[in-house]
Amino acid sequence: MIAFLNIFLALSLFRSAFAATAEQWRGRSIYQVITDRYALPQGADATKCDPANQTWCGGTWNTIRENLDYIQNAGFTAIWISPVSQNYEGPRSAYGDAYHGYWIADATQLNDRFGTADDLKALSDEVHRRGMYLMVDVVVNNVMSTSLTPDLSTFMFKEQSQYHTYCPVDYSNLTSEQNCWLGDDKVPLPDVNTQDSTVVSGYTSWIKTLVETYNIDGLRIDAAKHVNVDFWPQFCGAAGVFCIGEVFGDDIDFASQYQGPQALDSILQYPMYGALVDAFAIPGPQNMSAMTDMIAQSKAKFKDPGLLGNFLENQDLPRWANISVDVQSLWNAMVFSFMSDGIPIVYYGQEQGFAGNADPFNREPLWPSQYANTSTYQFMTTLNTLRNFLVNSTDNWLNSSMEVLTTTSNGLLFSKVL
């Protein structure tokens, strides 16, 4: 039987002021885009973007700016864009080209595939004109190479001492996870030594300049668990804005160490994602009690569950429609993501029913959908409308902790104080 959640619906007003603190991000909802895949320039060939080809399709910061209505009309109050830094531009790698933005070469330079400094400023200005926040993805753990002996002169940090010596990652060992290289021998990702004082000063200077130059409101930090945790307070302190990190995996005891004054403001809620899949995906165990247990664990172990990032899809996971055959299962999970403790995040195309499997098939172009007003887009808009109303018109809802009232084999009822 399909799981369900009961909610009351209402209308919404947006908050017009924007700011950069964690507390001010608490009431936001975020739409995530891969810059290359969101929208094309006028006149571009809209038929030539097969995710399997793993190459650039032509999206830019300008085309995001020109198509913000689609995001704002759905009720989102923030947008998260893929990394803006210069990427690898050498011969095509074994895994294609750096269209996604995560294969960093020199963090201090912009990626001219996506536009100019003026283009990025124009996007930021337009986002803020609409009363929305701008979140930018950043990569500090590693750079990208096609060799285990890379030419360091192409990177931001050019000394051997500023990188850890190559070793493959042993995911059962924390030191290995933090010091060894992600990737593989075809596309290795040299691990930056974030305990080196020159690296720390270089990164803190860079992120302060980036945030100030482009008026960035928040940072999503890639591969956050692969960096020594005491680096983050320095880095995010220099940025002066909300930081949410990727801590991939379902181990809540490990993940919870990365939220707090000794670490990051927030992380993406991977442990809850796993529970949502178990509870709502069809076919699947429909295990509502496991989700109830995860709610209790989150409240007990995280410093502030209300700042965690709730999501159902992203660029590293199969689309929901790839793992579940019923759109109602998506809607049920979306209700939880929007109305429970945490900040809801929707990955572009979720509202269009995209069904790609893992990377690269989950990085489809959005434009073939013609930005249709689908039933899921409408449902998503309703959820944003309700959430924005509660954020702006109640005294306690945003800061109250959810309480599970009852759980059955196919349902969960929870409340939050208004």
Coordinates of C-alpha atoms in Angstrom, one line a residue:
M1 CA 0.0 0.0 0.0
I2 CA 1.2 3.5 -0.8
A3 CA 2.5 5.4 2.2
F4 CA 0.9 8.7 2.9
L5 CA 1.2 11.9 5.0
N6 CA -1.6 14.2 5.9
I7 CA -1.0 18.0 5.8
F8 CA -3.1 21.1 5.9
L9 CA -2.7 23.5 2.9
A10 CA -2.6 27.3 3.0
L11 CA -1.4 30.3 1.0
S12 CA 2.0 32.0 1.2
L13 CA 3.9 35.3 1.2
F14 CA 7.6 35.6 0.5
R15 CA 10.1 37.2 2.7
S16 CA 11.7 40.0 0.7
A17 CA 14.9 40.5 2.7
F18 CA 17.9 38.3 2.1
A19 CA 21.0 37.6 4.2
A20 CA 23.7 35.0 4.6
T21 CA 23.5 33.5 8.1
A22 CA 22.5 30.0 8.9
E23 CA 19.5 31.3 10.8
Q24 CA 18.3 33.2 7.8
W25 CA 18.7 30.2 5.5
R26 CA 16.5 28.1 7.8
G27 CA 13.4 29.3 6.1
R28 CA 14.5 28.9 2.5
S29 CA 13.8 26.2 -0.1
I30 CA 16.5 25.5 -2.6
Y31 CA 16.3 24.5 -6.3
Q32 CA 19.6 22.9 -7.5
V33 CA 20.8 23.2 -11.0
I34 CA 23.8 22.0 -13.0
T35 CA 24.7 25.1 -15.0
D36 CA 25.4 23.3 -18.2
R37 CA 22.1 21.5 -18.2
Y38 CA 19.5 24.0 -17.1
A39 CA 18.8 26.2 -20.2
L40 CA 20.3 27.0 -23.6
P41 CA 21.0 30.3 -25.3
Q42 CA 18.5 31.5 -27.9
G43 CA 19.1 29.8 -31.2
A44 CA 21.2 26.9 -29.8
D45 CA 20.5 23.4 -31.1
A46 CA 18.3 21.9 -28.4
T47 CA 18.6 18.3 -29.8
K48 CA 22.2 17.7 -29.1
C49 CA 22.6 16.8 -25.5
D50 CA 22.8 13.1 -24.6
P51 CA 24.0 12.7 -21.0
A52 CA 25.8 9.5 -22.0
N53 CA 28.2 11.6 -24.1
Q54 CA 29.5 13.3 -20.9
T55 CA 30.3 16.6 -22.6
W56 CA 29.2 20.2 -22.6
C57 CA 25.7 21.1 -23.8
G58 CA 25.8 24.9 -23.6
G59 CA 24.1 26.1 -20.4
T60 CA 25.5 29.3 -18.9
W61 CA 25.1 31.7 -16.1
N62 CA 23.2 34.0 -18.5
T63 CA 20.8 31.3 -19.5
I64 CA 20.0 30.6 -15.8
R65 CA 19.4 34.3 -15.3
E66 CA 17.1 34.4 -18.3
N67 CA 15.0 31.5 -17.0
L68 CA 14.6 32.2 -13.3
D69 CA 10.8 32.6 -13.6
Y70 CA 10.5 28.8 -13.8
I71 CA 12.2 28.5 -10.4
Q72 CA 10.6 31.5 -8.7
N73 CA 7.1 30.7 -9.9
A74 CA 7.4 27.3 -8.2
G75 CA 8.0 29.2 -4.9
F76 CA 11.7 28.6 -4.4
T77 CA 13.5 31.2 -2.4
A78 CA 17.1 30.1 -3.2
I79 CA 19.0 28.6 -6.1
W80 CA 22.1 26.4 -5.9
I81 CA 24.4 26.4 -8.9
S82 CA 27.2 24.0 -9.8
P83 CA 30.9 25.1 -9.2
V84 CA 32.0 28.3 -10.9
S85 CA 35.8 27.8 -10.8
Q86 CA 38.1 26.9 -13.7
N87 CA 38.0 23.3 -14.6
Y88 CA 40.2 20.8 -16.5
E89 CA 40.5 21.7 -20.2
G90 CA 42.9 19.1 -21.5
P91 CA 42.3 16.2 -23.8
R92 CA 39.0 14.4 -23.2
S93 CA 39.3 12.2 -20.1
A94 CA 38.2 8.5 -19.8
Y95 CA 35.0 9.9 -18.2
G96 CA 34.3 12.7 -20.6
D97 CA 34.6 16.4 -20.2
A98 CA 34.2 18.7 -17.2
Y99 CA 30.7 19.9 -18.0
H100 CA 29.5 19.4 -14.4
G101 CA 32.0 21.8 -12.9
Y102 CA 33.5 19.5 -10.3
W103 CA 36.9 18.9 -11.9
I104 CA 38.7 21.9 -10.5
A105 CA 42.0 23.2 -12.0
D106 CA 42.4 26.6 -10.5
A107 CA 39.8 27.6 -8.0
T108 CA 40.7 31.3 -8.2
Q109 CA 39.8 31.6 -11.8
L110 CA 36.2 31.5 -13.2
N111 CA 35.1 28.8 -15.6
D112 CA 34.7 30.7 -18.9
R113 CA 32.6 27.8 -20.3
F114 CA 29.8 29.3 -18.2
G115 CA 30.4 33.0 -18.8
T116 CA 32.3 36.0 -17.6
A117 CA 32.7 37.7 -14.2
D118 CA 30.1 40.2 -15.4
D119 CA 27.7 37.3 -16.3
L120 CA 28.0 35.8 -12.8
K121 CA 27.5 39.2 -11.2
A122 CA 24.4 39.7 -13.3
L123 CA 23.0 36.4 -12.3
S124 CA 23.6 37.2 -8.6
D125 CA 22.0 40.6 -9.0
E126 CA 18.9 39.2 -10.6
V127 CA 18.6 36.4 -8.0
H128 CA 18.7 39.1 -5.3
R129 CA 16.4 41.4 -7.2
R130 CA 13.8 38.7 -6.9
G131 CA 14.4 38.3 -3.1
M132 CA 16.1 35.0 -3.5
Y133 CA 19.4 33.7 -2.2
L134 CA 22.3 32.4 -4.3
M135 CA 24.2 29.3 -3.2
V136 CA 27.4 28.3 -5.0
D137 CA 28.9 24.8 -5.0
V138 CA 32.6 24.8 -4.1
V139 CA 35.3 22.1 -4.3
V140 CA 38.3 22.4 -2.0
N141 CA 39.2 18.7 -1.2
N142 CA 40.8 18.0 -4.5
V143 CA 41.8 19.1 -8.0
M144 CA 41.5 16.9 -11.2
S145 CA 44.1 15.2 -13.3
T146 CA 44.4 12.5 -15.9
S147 CA 47.7 11.2 -14.4
L148 CA 49.0 10.1 -11.0
T149 CA 51.9 12.5 -11.6
P150 CA 50.1 15.7 -12.5
D151 CA 51.6 19.0 -13.7
L152 CA 51.0 21.1 -10.6
S153 CA 51.7 24.4 -12.5
T154 CA 48.1 24.3 -13.8
F155 CA 46.6 24.3 -10.3
M156 CA 45.9 27.0 -7.6
F157 CA 48.5 25.3 -5.3
K158 CA 51.7 24.5 -7.2
E159 CA 54.0 22.9 -4.5
Q160 CA 54.1 19.2 -3.9
S161 CA 53.9 19.8 -0.2
Q162 CA 50.4 21.2 -0.7
Y163 CA 49.1 17.8 -1.8
H164 CA 48.9 14.5 -0.1
T165 CA 51.0 11.7 -1.6
Y166 CA 48.9 9.4 -3.8
C167 CA 47.1 6.5 -2.2
P168 CA 43.8 4.9 -3.1
V169 CA 41.0 5.5 -0.6
D170 CA 40.2 2.9 2.0
Y171 CA 36.7 3.8 3.0
S172 CA 36.9 1.9 6.3
N173 CA 39.6 4.3 7.5
L174 CA 39.0 7.9 8.3
T175 CA 42.6 9.0 7.8
S176 CA 42.6 7.4 4.4
E177 CA 39.3 9.0 3.5
Q178 CA 40.7 12.4 4.3
N179 CA 44.3 12.1 2.9
C180 CA 44.0 9.7 -0.1
W181 CA 42.9 10.5 -3.6
L182 CA 39.3 10.2 -4.8
G183 CA 38.8 9.1 -8.3
D184 CA 40.8 6.3 -9.9
D185 CA 43.9 5.8 -12.0
K186 CA 42.0 7.0 -15.1
V187 CA 40.8 10.3 -13.6
P188 CA 42.6 10.8 -10.3
L189 CA 41.6 13.6 -8.0
P190 CA 44.8 14.8 -6.3
D191 CA 44.0 15.5 -2.6
V192 CA 44.8 19.0 -1.4
N193 CA 46.6 19.1 2.0
T194 CA 44.2 21.3 3.9
Q195 CA 46.4 21.1 7.0
D196 CA 49.2 23.0 5.2
S197 CA 49.2 26.6 6.4
T198 CA 49.7 28.1 3.0
V199 CA 46.7 26.1 1.7
V200 CA 44.6 27.3 4.6
S201 CA 45.5 30.9 4.0
G202 CA 45.1 30.6 0.3
Y203 CA 41.7 29.0 0.5
T204 CA 40.4 31.4 3.1
S205 CA 41.5 34.4 1.1
W206 CA 40.0 33.0 -2.1
I207 CA 36.6 32.2 -0.6
K208 CA 36.3 35.6 1.1
T209 CA 37.0 37.3 -2.2
L210 CA 34.6 35.0 -4.1
V211 CA 31.7 35.6 -1.8
E212 CA 32.2 39.4 -1.6
T213 CA 32.8 39.8 -5.4
Y214 CA 29.7 37.9 -6.5
N215 CA 27.5 38.6 -3.5
I216 CA 27.1 34.9 -2.7
D217 CA 24.7 34.0 0.2
G218 CA 25.7 30.4 0.9
L219 CA 28.1 27.6 0.0
R220 CA 27.5 23.9 -0.7
I221 CA 30.7 22.1 -0.1
D222 CA 31.6 19.1 -2.1
A223 CA 33.2 16.1 -0.5
A224 CA 33.2 17.7 2.9
K225 CA 33.9 14.5 4.8
H226 CA 37.2 14.1 2.9
V227 CA 38.7 17.2 4.5
N228 CA 39.9 17.4 8.1
V229 CA 36.9 18.7 10.1
D230 CA 38.8 21.5 11.8
F231 CA 39.5 23.2 8.5
W232 CA 35.8 24.1 8.0
P233 CA 35.3 26.7 10.8
Q234 CA 38.3 28.7 9.4
F235 CA 37.0 28.4 5.8
C236 CA 33.4 29.2 6.5
G237 CA 34.3 31.9 8.9
A238 CA 36.3 33.6 6.2
A239 CA 33.3 33.2 3.8
G240 CA 31.0 34.7 6.3
V241 CA 28.0 32.8 4.9
F242 CA 25.9 29.6 5.5
C243 CA 27.9 26.4 4.7
I244 CA 26.2 23.1 3.9
G245 CA 28.5 20.2 3.3
E246 CA 28.2 16.9 1.5
V247 CA 28.9 14.0 3.9
F248 CA 28.0 11.0 1.7
G249 CA 26.8 7.9 3.4
D250 CA 24.1 6.6 5.8
D251 CA 26.1 6.5 9.0
I252 CA 24.3 9.1 11.2
D253 CA 26.8 8.9 14.0
F254 CA 29.6 9.8 11.6
A255 CA 27.6 12.4 9.7
S256 CA 26.4 14.2 12.8
Q257 CA 30.1 15.1 13.7
Y258 CA 30.1 17.5 10.7
Q259 CA 27.4 19.9 12.1
G260 CA 28.2 22.4 14.8
P261 CA 30.6 25.2 15.7
Q262 CA 33.5 22.8 15.3
A263 CA 32.5 21.9 11.8
L264 CA 29.8 23.2 9.4
D265 CA 26.5 24.9 9.8
S266 CA 24.7 22.0 8.0
I267 CA 25.1 18.9 5.9
L268 CA 23.0 17.2 3.3
Q269 CA 20.8 14.6 5.1
Y270 CA 22.0 11.4 3.5
P271 CA 20.9 9.2 6.5
M272 CA 17.3 10.5 6.1
Y273 CA 17.4 10.1 2.3
G274 CA 18.1 6.4 2.8
A275 CA 15.1 6.1 5.2
L276 CA 12.9 7.9 2.8
V277 CA 13.7 5.5 0.0
D278 CA 13.0 2.6 2.3
A279 CA 9.7 4.1 3.4
F280 CA 8.3 5.4 0.1
A281 CA 9.9 3.9 -3.0
I282 CA 7.8 1.3 -4.9
P283 CA 8.9 -1.5 -5.0
G284 CA 10.6 -1.3 -1.7
P285 CA 10.2 -2.4 1.9
Q286 CA 7.7 0.4 2.8
N287 CA 9.4 0.6 6.1
M288 CA 7.8 3.5 8.0
S289 CA 9.2 2.4 11.4
A290 CA 12.7 2.8 10.1
M291 CA 11.9 6.4 9.1
T292 CA 10.4 7.1 12.5
D293 CA 13.6 5.8 14.1
M294 CA 15.7 8.0 11.8
I295 CA 13.7 11.0 12.9
A296 CA 14.4 10.2 16.5
Q297 CA 18.1 9.7 15.8
S298 CA 18.4 12.9 13.9
K299 CA 16.8 14.9 16.8
A300 CA 19.2 13.2 19.3
K301 CA 22.4 13.4 17.3
F302 CA 22.4 16.5 15.1
K303 CA 23.1 19.9 16.7
D304 CA 20.3 21.4 14.7
P305 CA 18.1 19.2 12.4
G306 CA 16.2 22.3 11.2
L307 CA 19.3 23.4 9.2
L308 CA 19.9 20.0 7.5
G309 CA 19.4 19.7 3.7
N310 CA 16.4 17.4 2.8
F311 CA 16.6 16.0 -0.7
L312 CA 15.4 13.1 -2.8
E313 CA 17.7 13.4 -5.8
N314 CA 21.0 15.0 -6.7
Q315 CA 23.8 14.7 -9.3
D316 CA 25.3 11.6 -7.6
L317 CA 22.1 9.5 -7.1
P318 CA 19.6 7.8 -9.3
R319 CA 16.5 9.8 -10.0
W320 CA 13.5 9.0 -7.9
A321 CA 11.6 7.8 -11.0
N322 CA 14.4 5.4 -11.6
I323 CA 14.0 3.6 -8.3
S324 CA 10.2 4.0 -7.8
V325 CA 7.4 3.2 -10.3
D326 CA 4.7 5.4 -8.8
V327 CA 4.6 9.2 -8.9
Q328 CA 2.5 9.2 -5.7
S329 CA 5.6 7.8 -3.9
L330 CA 7.5 10.8 -5.0
W331 CA 4.8 13.2 -3.8
N332 CA 4.7 11.5 -0.4
A333 CA 8.4 11.8 0.0
M334 CA 8.3 15.4 -1.1
V335 CA 5.7 16.2 1.6
F336 CA 8.1 14.9 4.2
S337 CA 11.1 16.9 2.7
F338 CA 9.2 20.1 2.7
M339 CA 7.2 19.9 5.9
S340 CA 9.6 18.1 8.3
D341 CA 12.6 19.6 10.1
G342 CA 15.2 20.8 7.6
I343 CA 15.7 22.9 4.4
P344 CA 14.0 21.3 1.3
I345 CA 16.2 20.9 -1.8
V346 CA 14.9 19.9 -5.2
Y347 CA 17.3 18.8 -8.0
Y348 CA 16.3 20.2 -11.4
G349 CA 14.2 17.8 -13.4
Q350 CA 12.7 16.1 -10.4
E351 CA 9.5 18.0 -11.1
Q352 CA 9.5 16.8 -14.7
G353 CA 9.7 13.1 -13.8
F354 CA 13.3 12.6 -15.1
A355 CA 14.3 8.9 -14.6
G356 CA 18.0 8.8 -15.3
N357 CA 20.1 6.3 -13.3
A358 CA 23.4 7.3 -11.7
D359 CA 26.0 9.6 -13.2
P360 CA 26.0 10.5 -16.0
F361 CA 22.4 9.6 -16.8
N362 CA 21.0 11.7 -13.9
R363 CA 22.4 14.9 -15.5
E364 CA 19.8 15.3 -18.2
P365 CA 19.2 18.6 -20.0
L366 CA 16.1 20.3 -18.7
W367 CA 15.1 22.1 -22.0
P368 CA 13.5 19.0 -23.7
S369 CA 10.8 19.2 -21.0
Q370 CA 9.9 22.6 -22.3
Y371 CA 9.7 23.6 -18.6
A372 CA 6.2 22.1 -18.5
N373 CA 3.7 22.8 -15.8
T374 CA 3.5 19.1 -14.9
S375 CA 1.4 17.8 -12.0
T376 CA 4.6 17.3 -10.0
Y377 CA 5.6 20.9 -10.7
Q378 CA 2.2 22.0 -9.5
F379 CA 2.4 19.9 -6.4
M380 CA 5.9 21.2 -5.6
T381 CA 4.6 24.7 -6.0
T382 CA 1.8 24.0 -3.5
L383 CA 4.3 22.6 -1.0
N384 CA 6.5 25.7 -1.4
T385 CA 3.4 27.9 -1.0
L386 CA 2.4 26.2 2.3
R387 CA 6.0 26.2 3.7
N388 CA 6.6 29.9 2.8
F389 CA 3.3 30.8 4.5
L390 CA 4.3 28.9 7.7
V391 CA 7.8 30.5 7.6
N392 CA 6.4 34.0 7.3
S393 CA 3.1 33.9 9.2
T394 CA 3.6 31.8 12.3
D395 CA 5.7 32.4 15.4
N396 CA 7.1 28.9 16.1
W397 CA 6.7 26.6 13.1
L398 CA 10.2 27.1 11.6
N399 CA 12.0 26.6 14.9
S400 CA 9.8 23.9 16.4
S401 CA 10.9 20.3 16.3
M402 CA 8.7 17.8 14.6
E403 CA 6.9 15.3 16.7
V404 CA 5.8 11.9 15.4
L405 CA 2.2 11.4 16.5
T406 CA 1.6 7.9 15.1
T407 CA 3.1 5.4 12.7
T408 CA 1.4 2.6 10.9
S409 CA 2.6 0.1 8.3
N410 CA 1.7 2.5 5.5
G411 CA 1.6 6.0 7.1
L412 CA 3.2 8.5 9.3
L413 CA 1.6 11.5 11.0
F414 CA 3.7 14.2 12.6
S415 CA 3.2 17.7 13.9
K416 CA 5.1 20.9 14.4
V417 CA 4.1 23.8 16.8
L418 CA 2.7 26.9 15.0

